[in-house]
């Protein structure tokens, strides 16, 4: 192992930067939704910042990402340009998908954001295909696909893990286990304690790992290992990050189905204050430096949001384009 | 009739009455029990509390398992109601529905049958984009052995959903996402409407508009306006059951008016309107004073941007101009 | 445990009788196909007799069976009447399904043969539903669903096992691992050594057991345990019986894809000579008594085959029946 | 043109030529590699040996994983060909095909596209009964973004399949189970036919028959007979691409003849013929001398018994009598 493969204050700082960026974006988005500055269905990643950030720091722009409706943290961690992302949320022609796909279908191949799906579990089989192409072309690319705990109960999950193991594909299945699938508690849908245990059903090629998604070091290390494994051609990983979803399923979800004590216990483990504290304690940055960073991010984000808000809607003709390749 | 109810209340009432009337009526679907909030659209709210967790079960996100369990339980004498949260997710359960539910009666030579109801919800106009808005009823209409039902008033919703539940064949009951709070007169207790029978919703002599579901809400207004303002007398035939459809009522009406427009929300090509139009011209050739026209949505993925989504959708103005075109 | 729950020479004899019956039926069928006396696609259970028999002896007529195209051994072990079965293979109106379902879709609710499916893996979700109805009605019924090793790689398998474990359904998932799915060797499709290991993905409610399907005692005991577990309401079992498919995928399959040494090694373990030997050694029956039994079975089978061959084909009107329940 | 080839050879040739021409052409499906016998219908025989196991891969029985992997690989620049053994099994992969393959180009605003070909096979007449015979092309025709292609001669099979493979959109290519050994003239090397273009297969002045696939084999004979024996001049338009279909060629022909019959194997109601008939009457009202008629199979599950299966299927006599009806 080279030095860069060891966790350090600077590694922590890398994770923190991405997590903070996600956190500021998410706060801005919720602010906008509350004020009516944006009208959209929004699936907040609040609570899952460190999961995306801890993985994101190990990925190259050329690596592939497949994510879900609750994917804004993954997209940001992957390096998706803010303006293209926000303009898509705002349904503008300047959005990555010209406003045609929308928030649930963000795509940006330049940064490896290949598919964002709104159908639970459907990204996993597609991720295999991206990894298969990489394997055939002998490229140095890892494919990351993220999904929720609920998605681990759908057929596509099973078929995809089986094929990935069989073909030893360079793919990482990252399950962000936030304790709920919509309004259904984990244990009411999933009778196994850890989703990573499901890896055992697919033989030795598939590694199964559970990690505390609130712990930057654990997330960083587990992600490093999964990425290294895939890059080396040693096979896929089912990486389960235990996390929590603080804002309910969608923004505005009253979340009455979440027991109060469960919520309170999760709040105690909120990764954002914890990582901030850890950064300060590690000496990687001071509170003042972090504030500065926040302001810098805030400014960047505001600018991009303004760009999105000010951009024009698509023209009506846009509806006739991109149906088939050979049509106008 | 004591007052008014909206569509959501209508579904609730049919479910409640059916469960109360017959202990063999059971339900399953994602988030449907009260512990999970009574369904993301609240249609099943209260049912698990009233009728017990045994009869109203929240499931994992596993649509094949949901429909399969409904089929199996129906073979054992139950009348299961399966909720598929949104119609696009039915794509993962097509095998169970088409190869099994629809065919078991025939393939068993009548020894078994599958009295299940699949409730699902869909429709564009709510900004849910490409994977959460599709009207796919034409697929199921093309399959013998399953009934496809779409209500256009809250009262019909009560009567038709109740009839689906107590029908001895598999029924697909489609609820509209956009109009769930639209109200109409409340029907009497125990209200049922026969499946496979269309309804002359408005009598008229100049042109027949044939449709089902949401576009009929528009058509009723247009017909009233045209009568008032231009003296055009529109007859509206509500199919209610899309398949098997009531040719007789449709042909009787068009034989009288000599003109027909078919309306539906689904894209035009290879949609339900094609069958209705093809049949009318076949049966009433020579009696038609104009071609049978169709007012439908466009042949394209449902776009995200509101302006494009509206451009995708059938427009009331399209219905009106189709009616007038037949009169030229 | 009561005495009847211990394996004994008489238990062995029970298994043997069913296995022998299956074996004689299968030989007759293959003879007919070879001679042209029957023209049909036939999926021989040759090699899997003891698997079906060892389970079948523990089932009551009221228990439910869901099986596949390769299900004749399961159907016979369940007690399906020969005439109805054969006449269906012969596409006659006297067949269980009036010749409309055919060999791949055998149904006979009187003996609990509820569904025979031709779609890989599709029976598992349906079996859950049968078991769910039993659970609700508090009936004393076990549901057995059988399928192949190949079927363990399809999504429906995963969804069904998960739901069964979650709901603690009285169902047995019996995987008849015969080493091949069509022409694909087990290890080329399934990267785990034993399919029963997959039970670990569904938590403690689901037992996972692998048994030597050639060994009557092991099969008898494992089946007893799975059935007892289900009957007691202790939960489902994934029971994997290791077996072999001597006649290829379908009758006439040249089987060139099977390595010669693998085939020869399997032949050495052919369960039919072995169980016959075991019966004789146990003193449960002499060779002469077995011959007599064979003759008795042979006569029964010939009579039923003659019935099937002599029966009339369905009338053309049959095509219009059993599409919907309320139609003629 | 050097000789004759049959349909199976035609598919083989298109696959072989395409793989040879372009290393980005890769294949996956059940049993397709030579170790597994080169596909159960032998269409892919020899390809894995010639082009390597990397490019031609046998998969587990996992249709969602198969289609998903094809989609993913196509997003990464490959041209994958996925084999779905029989069309009824496509029901388990509808989500991948409809929600993803067909929509990603549009939803990504043209940033990505999905150049995959799904080869599948189906058709009644071989005694395969309810779950192995369905023509489901109408479902896919109703979905924007995917092309549906059905050849009616071996030469067309070469030209169309090759064009599907090199097309930049997802294509569903449907092979017929019954006519696989039917021969026709061999095309030149590198033969391609444009997608979306119909072909006037036979010129005539009295009536146009529009169709695709197997029924056209019958129609050609009928047309020849009617010309010889009754002096009826039939024009045959082979759609070749069922969706998006070539309205122009069809309308030009019917504008000339004034009469039209649409033929297909799929059941009549809500089938492809409905769209063709509806469009013709809409566009050519007043120019038609007779109603547009349809000769199709019946609205029922495909029965097992041969006599019923034949009763299910469209009959050549139906085509002939429909033609004559338009001339009355
Ligand atoms: C096949 C399918 N079924 C149902 C849904 C509706 N749905 C959307 S998100 C969701 C919950 C998913 O939970 P999980 O996988 O844990 O992801 P999370 O939202 O917690 O990130 C459900 C049921 C869907 N999108 N797709
Ligand atoms: C969903 C689906 N895919 C493919 C097929 C085609 N097919 C029929 S049997 C079979 C092999 C099944 O293997 P296995 O489950 O091991 O059962 P076995 O035939 O060995 O008893 C396949 C691939 C099918 N029937 N259904
Ligand atoms: Mg979750
Ligand atoms: Mg097998």
Coordinates of N, CA and C and ligand atoms in Angstrom, one line a residue, chain C residues 148-150 176-181 245, ligand 4:
Chain C
X148 N -35.8 -25.2 -10.6 CA -34.4 -25.7 -10.9 C -33.3 -24.8 -10.4
X149 N -32.1 -25.3 -10.5 CA -31.0 -24.5 -10.1 C -30.9 -23.2 -10.9
X150 N -31.2 -23.2 -12.2 CA -31.2 -22.1 -13.1 C -32.1 -21.0 -12.6
X176 N -34.5 -28.2 -7.2 CA -34.0 -29.4 -7.7 C -32.7 -29.1 -8.6
X177 N -31.6 -29.1 -7.9 CA -30.4 -28.7 -8.5 C -29.8 -29.9 -9.3
X178 N -30.1 -29.9 -10.6 CA -29.7 -31.0 -11.5 C -28.5 -30.6 -12.3
X179 N -27.8 -29.6 -11.9 CA -26.5 -29.2 -12.5 C -26.6 -28.4 -13.8
X180 N -27.7 -28.3 -14.4 CA -27.8 -27.6 -15.6 C -29.1 -26.8 -15.7
X181 N -29.0 -25.6 -16.3 CA -30.2 -24.9 -16.8 C -30.1 -24.9 -18.3
X245 N -29.9 -34.7 -14.3 CA -30.9 -34.7 -15.3 C -30.4 -35.6 -16.4
Ligands
LIG4 MG1 -31.5 -27.3 -13.7

